[in-house]
Amino acid sequence: MSKLEKHAPIFLNNTESKLYPCLKEDMEVEFAIIGGGLGGITLAYLLKHMGKRVAVFEANQIGMGTSLRTTAKLTIQHGLIYDKLMHTKSPGKAKQYADANRKAIEFVKETISKEQIECDFMNMPSYIYTADEKYIKAIQDEAEACKRLGIEVNYKDQIPLPIKVKAALEWEGAALFNPKKYISSLAEKFTADGGCIFEETPITRLVPGEVSVLETDKGCKVSARRIVIASHYPMYDGLGLYFTRLNMQRIYVLGLKVDKEKLPKGSFISVDSPIRSIRPIYEQDIVLIGGGHHRVGDDQYEATHFEELKQFGKEVFNSDEVYSQWSLQDYVTPDSVPYIGYLNSSKYHNIYVATGFNKWGMSNATNAALVLKDLLLMGTSPFEDLFNPQRVSAYKGKTFINHNIEGIKNYMQGKLRTVPKDTLPDKGEAIVAELEDGNVYGIYQDEEEHYHIVDIICPHVGARLRWNSAEKSWDCPFHGSRFNIDGEVLEGPSTHKLNGYKEGKNKIHPNLI
């Protein structure tokens, strides 16, 4: 087994990736899908199977974004979700959420079998647990909610982990897989059937209309009658105000080498604080441990989260051999239900969106593809009301209010922070400084003593970026865009890179209308 780079996701190991061309000329297509992650590729596969003309446009390489960086659990146990939905929505909506995600998991299992996809698939139960007495009632309430909804879970006081738990719920229908291998295989099936995938093709502008037009960073234009934005965070807002109701969260994952006999027989997530997520990778004798959730740009000590996960791994598995570690970004909705459907139903009926998977993207992204397939081909879905992006519950509540207050606070605080311009960073560190041209820059010194200088005003809406010391990136605390040390986009919603020293100030491209 070859050694990965320190921050490379474990699912890249022993995985071959086919490369697809970038778009070099204008084209017309019936369905254009922006984003080549699990949701976008699954939808493309489904539409092509129905004989449609489909093209996928990916800014980087397919399956290399958040889909690759998760712990890849296929489960309907999305934390303590069902008791919450029973109270905040209705028993009917809670049951729909379970049914939609169960259907998505069944689709993945059936597709793997039908297409004979080799993706390290394993049926393995999932568990929600607590080691703290104060969360016992929460587990019991979730068990009661599941019983009322007809979800078969088993209440446990022990789990197959060396952790003394107070209460737990087991769901036997869960599974694990390698999302990169699965996505790559679906993509090959899609293109073999005549579908088109274009990599290294960022879409920087969308002009809506009866026939909408996409523009790439190279100036190519794509005309399409139906457009699906599956780019994790919508690259085009369409006055849907998604920036006010998607809370961006940073999450950390550590891959720990353990003795084969210590590999757990299941996937796990705690409800305690701090939350810990655990799953085995049997093919490599590795346990993935996730946690350390915080709002993007709100934590100046990102590296400490890896140390805390390492300490947890030492306590539970008696190993501190870190094979790989990485972080990921996900988007959380105020009511814990994804946005799947029309981007803005009051304005456009041929532009669709899938976003806000609330850290459960393996089932929710697949679910999004199934719901959107029905909306695109039949004009309706049994789940469209539940996932309607314009539902009222997406605009109210404590979570919605706190997200926007925090965003405004971060926007204003970022405008005020600089250091004296005669200060330079040490190797491996970064500072924010005003230089002789009067502009404020982010300055990073690499290990070869080269300086990387970029304008750190985010091109999305103009917030000041913050330095992420663990990932060596400039992160936006307002809407979650991320850039590498040379200003290239790592994570949207920004569609434009940062300018370098004396290249002029970054232009703002909010893509709101």
Coordinates of N, CA, C and O in Angstrom, one line a residue, residues 342-460:
Y342 N -36.4 23.3 -7.5 CA -36.2 24.5 -8.3 C -35.3 25.5 -7.5 O -35.5 25.7 -6.3
L343 N -34.3 26.0 -8.2 CA -33.4 27.0 -7.6 C -34.2 28.2 -7.0 O -34.0 28.6 -5.8
N344 N -35.2 28.7 -7.7 CA -36.1 29.7 -7.3 C -37.4 29.6 -8.0 O -37.5 30.0 -9.2
S345 N -38.4 28.9 -7.4 CA -39.6 28.5 -8.1 C -40.4 29.7 -8.5 O -41.3 29.6 -9.4
S346 N -40.2 30.9 -7.9 CA -40.9 32.1 -8.4 C -40.4 32.7 -9.6 O -41.0 33.6 -10.2
K347 N -39.1 32.3 -10.0 CA -38.5 33.0 -11.2 C -38.1 32.0 -12.3 O -38.4 32.3 -13.4
Y348 N -37.6 30.8 -11.9 CA -37.1 29.9 -12.9 C -37.7 28.5 -12.8 O -37.7 28.0 -11.7
H349 N -38.1 27.9 -13.8 CA -38.6 26.5 -13.8 C -37.8 25.6 -14.7 O -38.3 24.5 -15.0
N350 N -36.6 26.0 -15.0 CA -35.7 25.1 -15.7 C -34.3 25.1 -15.1 O -33.4 24.7 -15.7
I351 N -34.2 25.7 -13.9 CA -32.9 25.7 -13.2 C -33.1 25.0 -11.8 O -34.0 25.5 -11.1
Y352 N -32.4 24.0 -11.5 CA -32.6 23.2 -10.3 C -31.3 23.2 -9.5 O -30.2 23.5 -9.9
V353 N -31.5 22.9 -8.2 CA -30.4 22.9 -7.3 C -30.4 21.7 -6.3 O -31.5 21.2 -6.0
A354 N -29.2 21.3 -5.9 CA -29.1 20.3 -4.8 C -28.0 20.7 -3.9 O -26.8 20.7 -4.4
T355 N -28.3 21.0 -2.7 CA -27.3 21.5 -1.7 C -27.7 21.3 -0.3 O -28.9 20.9 -0.1
G356 N -26.8 21.6 0.6 CA -27.2 21.5 2.1 C -27.5 20.1 2.6 O -28.5 19.8 3.1
F357 N -26.5 19.2 2.4 CA -26.7 17.8 2.7 C -26.5 17.5 4.2 O -26.5 16.4 4.7
N358 N -26.1 18.6 5.0 CA -26.1 18.4 6.5 C -25.1 17.3 7.0 O -25.5 16.6 7.9
K359 N -24.0 17.2 6.3 CA -23.0 16.2 6.7 C -23.3 14.7 6.4 O -22.6 13.8 6.9
W360 N -24.4 14.5 5.7 CA -24.8 13.2 5.3 C -25.0 13.0 3.8 O -26.0 12.7 3.3
G361 N -23.9 13.3 3.1 CA -24.0 13.5 1.6 C -24.1 12.2 0.9 O -24.5 12.2 -0.3
M362 N -23.7 11.1 1.4 CA -23.7 9.8 0.6 C -25.1 9.4 0.3 O -25.5 9.1 -0.8
S363 N -26.0 9.4 1.3 CA -27.4 9.1 1.0 C -28.2 10.3 0.5 O -29.0 10.2 -0.5
N364 N -27.9 11.5 1.0 CA -28.6 12.7 0.6 C -28.3 13.1 -0.8 O -29.2 13.6 -1.6
A365 N -27.0 13.0 -1.3 CA -26.7 13.3 -2.7 C -27.3 12.3 -3.6 O -27.8 12.7 -4.7
T366 N -27.4 11.1 -3.3 CA -28.0 10.1 -4.1 C -29.5 10.3 -4.1 O -30.2 10.3 -5.2
N367 N -30.1 10.6 -3.0 CA -31.5 11.0 -2.9 C -31.8 12.2 -3.7 O -32.8 12.2 -4.4
A368 N -30.9 13.2 -3.8 CA -31.1 14.4 -4.6 C -31.2 14.0 -6.1 O -32.0 14.5 -6.8
A369 N -30.3 13.1 -6.5 CA -30.3 12.7 -7.9 C -31.7 12.0 -8.3 O -32.2 12.2 -9.3
L370 N -32.2 11.2 -7.4 CA -33.4 10.5 -7.6 C -34.6 11.5 -7.6 O -35.5 11.4 -8.5
V371 N -34.6 12.4 -6.7 CA -35.7 13.4 -6.7 C -35.7 14.3 -7.9 O -36.7 14.6 -8.6
L372 N -34.5 14.8 -8.3 CA -34.3 15.6 -9.4 C -34.6 14.9 -10.7 O -35.2 15.5 -11.7
K373 N -34.3 13.6 -10.8 CA -34.7 12.9 -12.0 C -36.2 12.9 -12.2 O -36.7 13.2 -13.4
D374 N -36.9 12.7 -11.2 CA -38.4 12.8 -11.3 C -38.9 14.1 -11.7 O -39.8 14.3 -12.5
L375 N -38.3 15.2 -11.0 CA -38.8 16.5 -11.4 C -38.4 16.9 -12.8 O -39.2 17.5 -13.5
L376 N -37.3 16.5 -13.3 CA -36.8 16.8 -14.6 C -37.7 16.1 -15.7 O -38.0 16.7 -16.7
L377 N -38.0 14.8 -15.4 CA -38.6 14.0 -16.4 C -40.1 14.0 -16.3 O -40.8 13.8 -17.3
M378 N -40.6 14.1 -15.1 CA -42.1 13.9 -14.9 C -42.7 15.2 -14.3 O -43.9 15.3 -14.2
G379 N -41.9 16.2 -13.9 CA -42.4 17.4 -13.4 C -42.9 17.4 -11.9 O -43.4 18.3 -11.4
T380 N -42.7 16.2 -11.3 CA -43.2 16.1 -9.9 C -42.4 14.9 -9.2 O -41.8 14.1 -9.9
S381 N -42.4 15.0 -7.9 CA -41.7 14.0 -7.1 C -42.5 13.8 -5.8 O -43.0 14.9 -5.2
P382 N -42.7 12.6 -5.2 CA -43.4 12.5 -4.0 C -42.7 13.2 -2.8 O -43.3 13.4 -1.8
F383 N -41.4 13.6 -3.0 CA -40.6 14.2 -1.9 C -40.4 15.7 -2.2 O -39.6 16.4 -1.5
E384 N -41.0 16.3 -3.2 CA -40.7 17.7 -3.6 C -41.0 18.7 -2.6 O -40.3 19.7 -2.4
D385 N -42.1 18.5 -1.8 CA -42.5 19.5 -0.8 C -41.5 19.5 0.4 O -41.1 20.5 0.9
L386 N -41.1 18.3 0.8 CA -40.2 18.1 1.9 C -38.9 18.8 1.6 O -38.3 19.6 2.5
F387 N -38.3 18.7 0.4 CA -37.0 19.2 0.1 C -37.1 20.5 -0.7 O -36.0 21.1 -1.1
N388 N -38.3 21.1 -0.9 CA -38.4 22.3 -1.6 C -37.5 23.4 -1.1 O -37.5 23.8 0.1
P389 N -36.6 23.9 -1.9 CA -35.6 24.9 -1.5 C -36.2 26.2 -1.0 O -35.6 27.0 -0.2
Q390 N -37.5 26.5 -1.4 CA -38.1 27.8 -1.0 C -39.1 27.6 0.2 O -39.9 28.5 0.5
R391 N -39.0 26.4 0.9 CA -39.9 26.2 2.0 C -39.7 27.3 3.1 O -38.6 27.8 3.3
V392 N -40.8 27.6 3.8 CA -40.8 28.6 4.8 C -39.8 28.3 5.9 O -39.1 29.2 6.4
S393 N -39.7 27.1 6.3 CA -38.9 26.7 7.5 C -37.4 27.0 7.2 O -36.6 27.0 8.1
A394 N -37.0 27.2 5.9 CA -35.6 27.5 5.6 C -35.3 28.9 5.9 O -34.1 29.3 5.9
Y395 N -36.2 29.8 6.3 CA -36.0 31.2 6.5 C -36.3 31.6 7.9 O -36.4 32.8 8.2
K396 N -36.5 30.7 8.8 CA -36.8 31.1 10.2 C -36.1 30.2 11.2 O -35.5 29.2 10.8
G397 N -36.2 30.6 12.4 CA -35.7 29.8 13.5 C -34.4 30.3 14.0 O -33.7 31.1 13.4
K398 N -34.0 29.8 15.2 CA -32.8 30.3 15.8 C -31.5 30.0 15.0 O -30.6 30.8 14.9
T399 N -31.4 28.9 14.3 CA -30.3 28.5 13.5 C -30.1 29.5 12.4 O -29.0 30.0 12.1
F400 N -31.2 29.8 11.7 CA -31.1 30.8 10.6 C -30.6 32.2 11.1 O -29.8 32.8 10.5
I401 N -31.2 32.6 12.2 CA -30.8 34.0 12.7 C -29.4 34.0 13.1 O -28.6 34.9 12.8
N402 N -28.9 33.0 13.9 CA -27.6 32.9 14.4 C -26.5 32.9 13.3 O -25.5 33.5 13.3
H403 N -26.9 32.1 12.2 CA -25.9 32.0 11.1 C -25.7 33.4 10.5 O -24.6 33.7 10.2
N404 N -26.7 34.1 10.3 CA -26.6 35.4 9.6 C -26.0 36.5 10.5 O -25.2 37.3 10.0
I405 N -26.3 36.4 11.8 CA -25.6 37.3 12.7 C -24.1 37.1 12.8 O -23.3 38.0 12.7
E406 N -23.7 35.8 12.8 CA -22.3 35.4 12.8 C -21.6 35.8 11.6 O -20.5 36.3 11.6
G407 N -22.3 35.6 10.4 CA -21.7 36.0 9.2 C -21.4 37.5 9.1 O -20.3 37.9 8.6
I408 N -22.4 38.3 9.5 CA -22.2 39.8 9.5 C -21.0 40.2 10.4 O -20.2 41.0 10.1
K409 N -21.0 39.5 11.6 CA -19.9 39.8 12.6 C -18.6 39.5 12.0 O -17.6 40.3 12.1
N410 N -18.4 38.3 11.3 CA -17.2 38.0 10.7 C -16.8 38.9 9.6 O -15.6 39.2 9.4
Y411 N -17.8 39.3 8.8 CA -17.5 40.2 7.7 C -16.9 41.5 8.2 O -15.9 42.0 7.7
M412 N -17.5 42.1 9.3 CA -17.0 43.4 9.8 C -15.6 43.2 10.6 O -14.7 44.0 10.4
Q413 N -15.5 42.1 11.3 CA -14.2 41.9 12.0 C -13.1 41.7 11.0 O -12.0 42.2 11.3
G414 N -13.3 41.0 10.0 CA -12.3 40.7 9.0 C -11.8 42.0 8.4 O -10.6 42.1 8.0
K415 N -12.6 43.0 8.2 CA -12.2 44.3 7.6 C -11.2 45.1 8.5 O -10.6 46.0 8.1
L416 N -11.2 44.7 9.8 CA -10.4 45.5 10.7 C -9.0 44.9 11.1 O -8.2 45.6 11.7
R417 N -8.7 43.7 10.6 CA -7.5 43.0 11.1 C -6.4 43.1 10.1 O -6.4 42.6 9.0
T418 N -5.3 43.8 10.5 CA -4.0 43.8 9.8 C -2.9 43.8 10.7 O -3.1 44.0 11.9
V419 N -1.7 43.6 10.2 CA -0.5 43.7 11.1 C 0.4 44.7 10.4 O 0.2 45.1 9.2
P420 N 1.4 45.3 11.1 CA 2.3 46.3 10.5 C 2.9 45.8 9.2 O 3.3 44.6 9.1
K421 N 3.0 46.6 8.2 CA 3.5 46.2 6.9 C 5.0 45.8 6.8 O 5.4 45.2 5.9
D422 N 5.7 46.2 7.9 CA 7.1 45.8 7.9 C 7.3 44.4 8.5 O 8.5 44.0 8.8
T423 N 6.2 43.8 8.9 CA 6.3 42.4 9.5 C 6.2 41.4 8.4 O 5.3 41.5 7.5
L424 N 7.0 40.3 8.4 CA 6.9 39.3 7.4 C 6.7 37.9 8.1 O 7.2 37.8 9.3
P425 N 6.0 37.0 7.5 CA 5.7 35.7 8.2 C 7.0 34.8 8.3 O 7.9 34.9 7.4
D426 N 7.0 33.9 9.3 CA 8.0 32.9 9.3 C 7.7 31.8 8.3 O 6.6 31.8 7.7
K427 N 8.6 30.9 8.1 CA 8.4 29.8 7.1 C 7.2 29.0 7.6 O 7.1 28.6 8.8
G428 N 6.3 28.6 6.6 CA 5.1 27.8 7.0 C 4.0 28.6 7.6 O 3.0 28.0 8.1
E429 N 4.1 30.0 7.7 CA 3.1 30.8 8.3 C 2.6 31.9 7.4 O 3.3 32.1 6.4
A430 N 1.6 32.5 7.8 CA 1.0 33.6 7.0 C 0.6 34.8 7.8 O 0.3 34.6 9.0
I431 N 0.5 35.9 7.2 CA 0.1 37.1 7.9 C -0.8 37.9 7.0 O -0.9 37.6 5.8
V432 N -1.5 38.9 7.5 CA -2.3 39.9 6.7 C -1.6 41.2 6.9 O -1.3 41.7 8.0
A433 N -1.2 41.9 5.8 CA -0.5 43.2 5.9 C -0.8 44.1 4.8 O -1.2 43.7 3.7
E434 N -0.7 45.4 5.1 CA -0.9 46.5 4.1 C 0.5 46.7 3.5 O 1.4 47.1 4.2
L435 N 0.6 46.6 2.1 CA 1.9 46.8 1.5 C 2.0 48.3 0.9 O 1.0 49.1 1.0
E436 N 3.1 48.5 0.2 CA 3.3 49.9 -0.2 C 2.4 50.5 -1.2 O 2.2 51.7 -1.3
D437 N 1.6 49.6 -1.9 CA 0.6 50.1 -2.8 C -0.7 50.5 -2.1 O -1.7 50.9 -2.8
G438 N -0.7 50.4 -0.8 CA -1.9 50.7 0.0 C -3.0 49.7 0.1 O -4.0 49.9 0.8
N439 N -2.8 48.5 -0.6 CA -3.7 47.4 -0.5 C -3.3 46.4 0.6 O -2.2 46.3 0.9
V440 N -4.3 45.7 1.1 CA -4.1 44.7 2.1 C -4.0 43.3 1.4 O -4.8 42.9 0.6
Y441 N -3.0 42.6 1.8 CA -2.7 41.3 1.2 C -2.5 40.2 2.3 O -2.2 40.5 3.4
G442 N -2.7 38.9 1.8 CA -2.3 37.8 2.6 C -1.0 37.4 2.1 O -0.7 37.2 0.9
I443 N 0.0 37.1 3.1 CA 1.4 36.8 2.7 C 1.7 35.5 3.4 O 1.7 35.4 4.6
Y444 N 2.1 34.5 2.6 CA 2.5 33.2 3.1 C 3.9 32.9 2.7 O 4.3 33.1 1.5
Q445 N 4.8 32.4 3.6 CA 6.1 32.0 3.3 C 6.2 30.5 3.3 O 6.0 29.9 4.3
D446 N 6.6 29.9 2.1 CA 6.7 28.4 2.1 C 8.0 28.0 2.7 O 8.9 28.8 3.1
E447 N 8.2 26.7 2.7 CA 9.4 26.1 3.3 C 10.7 26.4 2.5 O 11.8 26.2 3.0
E448 N 10.5 26.8 1.2 CA 11.7 27.2 0.4 C 11.9 28.7 0.4 O 12.7 29.2 -0.4
E449 N 11.3 29.4 1.4 CA 11.4 30.8 1.6 C 10.9 31.7 0.5 O 11.4 32.8 0.3
H450 N 9.9 31.1 -0.3 CA 9.3 31.9 -1.3 C 8.0 32.5 -0.7 O 7.3 31.9 0.1
Y451 N 7.7 33.8 -1.1 CA 6.5 34.4 -0.6 C 5.4 34.3 -1.6 O 5.6 34.5 -2.8
H452 N 4.2 34.0 -1.1 CA 3.0 33.9 -1.9 C 2.0 35.0 -1.4 O 1.5 35.0 -0.3
I453 N 1.8 36.0 -2.3 CA 1.0 37.2 -1.9 C -0.2 37.3 -2.7 O -0.2 37.3 -3.9
V454 N -1.4 37.4 -2.0 CA -2.7 37.5 -2.7 C -3.6 38.5 -2.0 O -3.5 38.8 -0.8
D455 N -4.4 39.1 -2.9 CA -5.5 40.0 -2.3 C -6.5 39.1 -1.6 O -7.0 38.2 -2.2
I456 N -6.7 39.3 -0.3 CA -7.6 38.4 0.4 C -9.0 39.0 0.7 O -9.7 38.6 1.6
I457 N -9.5 39.8 -0.3 CA -10.9 40.2 -0.3 C -11.6 39.1 -1.2 O -11.3 39.0 -2.3
C458 N -12.5 38.4 -0.6 CA -13.2 37.3 -1.3 C -13.9 37.8 -2.5 O -14.8 38.8 -2.4
P459 N -13.7 37.2 -3.7 CA -14.4 37.7 -4.9 C -15.9 37.4 -4.9 O -16.6 37.9 -5.8
H460 N -16.4 36.7 -3.9 CA -17.8 36.4 -3.9 C -18.7 37.6 -3.5 O -19.4 38.1 -4.3

